[in-house]
Short mmCIF file of C-alpha atoms in Angstrom, two decimals:
data_model
loop_
_atom_site.label_atom_id
_atom_site.label_comp_id
_atom_site.label_asym_id
_atom_site.label_seq_id
_atom_site.Cartn_x
_atom_site.Cartn_y
_atom_site.Cartn_z
CA MET A 184 109.42 86.15 124.80
CA THR A 185 106.41 83.74 124.75
CA ASP A 186 106.66 80.06 123.52
CA LEU A 187 104.50 80.99 120.57
CA ALA A 188 106.73 83.92 119.63
CA ARG A 189 109.84 81.54 119.82
CA THR A 190 108.08 78.99 117.62
CA ASP A 191 107.18 81.69 114.96
CA LEU A 192 110.83 82.94 115.07
CA ALA A 193 112.20 79.41 114.62
CA ARG A 194 109.93 78.89 111.67
CA THR A 195 111.06 82.17 110.08
CA ASP A 196 114.71 81.10 110.49
CA LEU A 197 114.10 77.76 108.95
CA ALA A 198 112.21 79.39 106.05
CA GLN A 199 115.23 81.69 105.50
CA ILE A 200 117.63 78.76 105.49
CA GLY A 201 115.39 77.02 102.97
CA ASP A 202 115.43 80.11 100.73
CA ALA A 203 119.23 80.32 101.04
CA ASP A 204 119.50 76.69 100.01
CA GLU A 205 117.14 77.21 97.10
CA GLY A 206 119.34 80.12 95.95
CA VAL A 207 122.48 77.87 96.06
CA TRP A 208 120.81 75.14 93.99
CA ILE A 209 119.12 77.37 91.48
CA ILE A 210 122.16 77.50 89.17
CA PHE A 211 121.67 73.66 88.69
CA ARG A 212 117.89 73.89 88.02
CA GLY A 213 116.93 72.21 84.78
CA LEU A 214 120.03 69.96 84.75
CA PRO A 215 119.20 66.20 84.82
CA GLY A 216 119.95 64.20 88.14
CA HIS A 217 120.79 65.32 91.52
CA PRO A 218 122.38 68.80 92.04
CA MET A 219 125.24 67.30 94.18
CA MET A 220 126.41 65.36 91.29
CA TRP A 221 126.75 68.48 89.24
CA VAL A 222 128.84 69.88 92.04
CA LEU A 223 131.11 66.80 91.74
CA ILE A 224 131.27 67.05 87.94
CA LEU A 225 132.24 70.66 88.03
CA SER A 226 135.03 69.89 90.49
CA GLU A 227 136.23 67.09 88.24
CA PHE A 228 136.22 69.18 85.25
CA VAL A 229 138.52 71.67 87.15
CA VAL A 230 140.88 68.87 88.12
CA PHE A 231 141.13 67.36 84.67
CA GLY A 232 141.49 70.87 83.22
CA ALA A 233 144.45 71.57 85.50
CA MET A 234 146.01 68.31 84.59
CA LEU A 235 145.62 68.87 80.85
CA CYS A 236 147.01 72.40 81.11
CA ALA A 237 150.05 70.99 82.99
CA PHE A 238 150.47 68.44 80.30
CA ALA A 239 150.33 71.10 77.57
CA VAL A 240 152.79 73.46 79.40
CA THR A 241 155.19 70.73 80.01
CA ARG A 242 155.06 69.70 76.38
CA ARG A 243 156.04 73.33 75.42
CA LEU A 244 159.07 73.04 77.81
CA HIS A 245 160.30 69.54 76.56
CA PRO A 246 159.10 69.31 72.99
CA GLU A 247 161.68 66.64 71.95
CA VAL A 248 160.75 64.38 74.98
CA PHE A 249 157.08 64.62 74.29
CA ALA A 250 157.49 64.02 70.45
CA ALA A 251 159.49 60.94 71.16
CA GLY A 252 157.04 59.71 73.80
CA GLN A 253 153.90 60.37 71.68
CA ALA A 254 155.56 58.35 68.82
CA GLN A 255 155.50 55.35 71.17
CA LEU A 256 151.72 55.51 71.73
CA SER A 257 148.98 53.91 69.62
CA PRO A 258 146.44 56.57 68.28
CA ALA A 259 144.54 53.57 66.63
CA LEU A 260 143.76 51.99 70.00
CA ALA A 261 142.90 55.38 71.44
CA ALA A 262 140.61 56.09 68.59
CA LEU A 263 138.90 52.74 69.16
CA ASN A 264 138.49 53.50 72.80
CA THR A 265 137.00 56.92 71.88
CA ALA A 266 134.46 55.18 69.74
CA VAL A 267 133.68 52.67 72.48
CA LEU A 268 133.24 55.33 75.19
CA ALA A 269 131.14 57.62 73.01
CA THR A 270 128.90 54.59 72.16
CA SER A 271 128.71 53.76 75.93
CA GLY A 272 127.59 57.33 76.59
CA TRP A 273 124.90 57.08 73.99
CA CYS A 274 123.58 53.88 75.74
CA ALA A 275 123.64 55.56 79.10
CA ALA A 276 121.53 58.43 77.57
CA ARG A 277 119.03 55.85 76.21
CA GLY A 278 118.99 54.26 79.67
CA ALA A 279 118.11 57.54 81.27
CA GLU A 280 115.40 58.22 78.62
CA ALA A 281 113.86 54.86 79.37
CA ALA A 282 113.93 55.33 83.07
CA GLY A 283 112.16 58.65 82.57
CA LEU A 284 109.48 56.79 80.61
CA ARG A 285 108.98 54.31 83.54
CA ARG A 286 110.43 51.36 81.59
CA PRO A 287 112.88 49.94 84.20
CA GLY A 288 113.65 46.79 82.22
CA ARG A 289 114.65 48.70 79.10
CA ALA A 290 116.57 51.14 81.30
CA ARG A 291 118.64 48.33 82.90
CA ALA A 292 119.38 46.85 79.49
CA TRP A 293 120.78 50.03 78.19
CA ILE A 294 122.74 50.81 81.41
CA ALA A 295 124.10 47.38 81.35
CA THR A 296 125.28 47.82 77.78
CA ALA A 297 126.94 51.06 78.79
CA ILE A 298 128.75 49.34 81.61
CA VAL A 299 130.00 46.49 79.33
CA LEU A 300 131.25 49.06 76.86
CA GLY A 301 132.93 50.97 79.72
CA LEU A 302 134.72 47.72 80.84
CA GLY A 303 135.65 47.24 77.20
CA PHE A 304 137.26 50.64 77.30
CA LEU A 305 139.21 49.62 80.40
CA GLY A 306 140.26 46.27 78.74
CA VAL A 307 141.69 48.12 75.66
CA LYS A 308 143.48 50.59 77.78
CA GLY A 309 144.89 47.75 79.86
CA PHE A 310 146.11 46.07 76.65
CA GLU A 311 147.79 49.43 75.62
CA TYR A 312 149.39 49.87 79.05
CA ALA A 313 150.80 46.38 78.83
CA GLY A 314 152.46 47.11 75.43
CA GLU A 315 153.90 50.28 76.67
CA ILE A 316 155.29 48.76 79.85
CA ALA A 317 156.79 45.90 77.93
CA ALA A 318 158.61 48.41 75.73
CA GLY A 319 160.11 49.85 78.91
CA HIS A 320 157.92 52.84 79.63
CA GLY A 321 156.44 53.36 83.10
CA LEU A 322 155.30 55.91 85.54
CA GLU A 323 158.81 56.63 86.67
CA GLY A 324 160.19 56.99 83.03
CA ASP A 325 160.63 60.40 81.35
CA VAL A 326 158.35 63.36 81.94
CA PHE A 327 156.12 62.46 78.98
CA PHE A 328 155.21 58.99 80.29
CA THR A 329 154.97 60.13 83.89
CA LEU A 330 152.32 62.68 83.01
CA TYR A 331 150.75 60.25 80.48
CA PHE A 332 150.26 57.49 82.98
CA LEU A 333 149.01 59.85 85.63
CA LEU A 334 146.49 61.56 83.35
CA THR A 335 145.11 58.47 81.57
CA GLY A 336 145.31 56.36 84.76
CA PHE A 337 143.20 58.96 86.67
CA HIS A 338 140.70 58.93 83.90
CA ALA A 339 140.66 55.13 83.82
CA LEU A 340 139.82 55.18 87.60
CA HIS A 341 136.82 57.51 86.83
CA VAL A 342 135.71 55.03 84.17
CA ALA A 343 135.72 52.27 86.82
CA LEU A 344 133.91 54.48 89.37
CA GLY A 345 131.48 55.41 86.63
CA ALA A 346 130.67 51.81 85.84
CA VAL A 347 130.05 51.19 89.59
CA ILE A 348 127.76 54.13 89.83
CA LEU A 349 125.84 53.01 86.73
CA GLY A 350 125.43 49.53 88.30
CA VAL A 351 124.09 50.99 91.49
CA VAL A 352 121.47 53.30 89.79
CA ALA A 353 120.33 50.70 87.37
CA TRP A 354 119.41 48.35 90.22
CA GLY A 355 116.30 50.49 91.22
CA ALA A 356 116.04 52.15 87.76
CA ASP A 357 114.65 55.33 89.41
CA ASP A 358 114.61 58.13 86.75
CA GLU A 359 116.53 60.71 88.82
CA ALA A 360 119.07 58.19 90.07
CA VAL A 361 119.62 56.97 86.41
CA GLU A 362 119.99 60.51 85.17
CA THR A 363 122.47 61.29 87.94
CA GLY A 364 124.60 58.33 86.99
CA ALA A 365 124.38 59.06 83.32
CA ALA A 366 125.51 62.70 83.96
CA PHE A 367 128.70 61.35 85.59
CA TRP A 368 129.22 58.97 82.71
CA HIS A 369 128.87 61.85 80.20
CA MET A 370 131.53 63.70 82.07
CA VAL A 371 133.85 60.83 81.78
CA ASP A 372 133.09 60.64 78.07
CA LEU A 373 133.71 64.35 77.49
CA VAL A 374 136.98 64.36 79.33
CA TRP A 375 138.39 61.54 77.23
CA ILE A 376 137.16 63.18 74.00
CA VAL A 377 139.22 66.27 74.99
CA MET A 378 142.16 64.11 76.30
CA PHE A 379 142.48 61.99 73.15
CA PRO A 380 143.75 64.65 70.79
CA VAL A 381 145.73 66.42 73.49
CA VAL A 382 147.71 63.29 74.41
CA TYR A 383 147.80 61.23 71.23
CA LEU A 384 147.47 63.64 68.22
CA ILE A 385 148.57 67.23 68.94
CA GLY A 386 152.42 67.58 68.50
#
């Protein structure tokens, strides 16, 4: 085989690989942000979905324990946090919109507001945890509080991670980067909106 033939064959192989990659990413076409973030978001939905299903199944097995534990929670604080996080998600969406319009200053301002609200969510959650721990509840308590702290704590870690991601993407205010960070933040919002009634309201 001549060198020219080998070169043509290599180019053909690279083109086929590129077509294969394009086929993989085509399902994410049209979604805002980088496709790899959507892979992460889908995997996080699977993890949180499994945890919520485990919570629901365990509640069916131990209804009295879950009813007693749920009565010790504060739906009012959780509702406040739902409003805080939803507002934060709206601010992140406005930041992504501003970045798309090439307004980096406005994008940073909206993203900064989203971060502050996210930190406010963590502050309220920490206050709630402090009250529950002071009442004698903890990770090694009954099955309700074990699952409660694992589920809400795992979500709180994602809020903290999301705040870091938003801070990083706001630095350059690139439209794709901001959209990518906002997409992760919206995942965190949506998970909490589902988690709130499951953990605090549904008996």
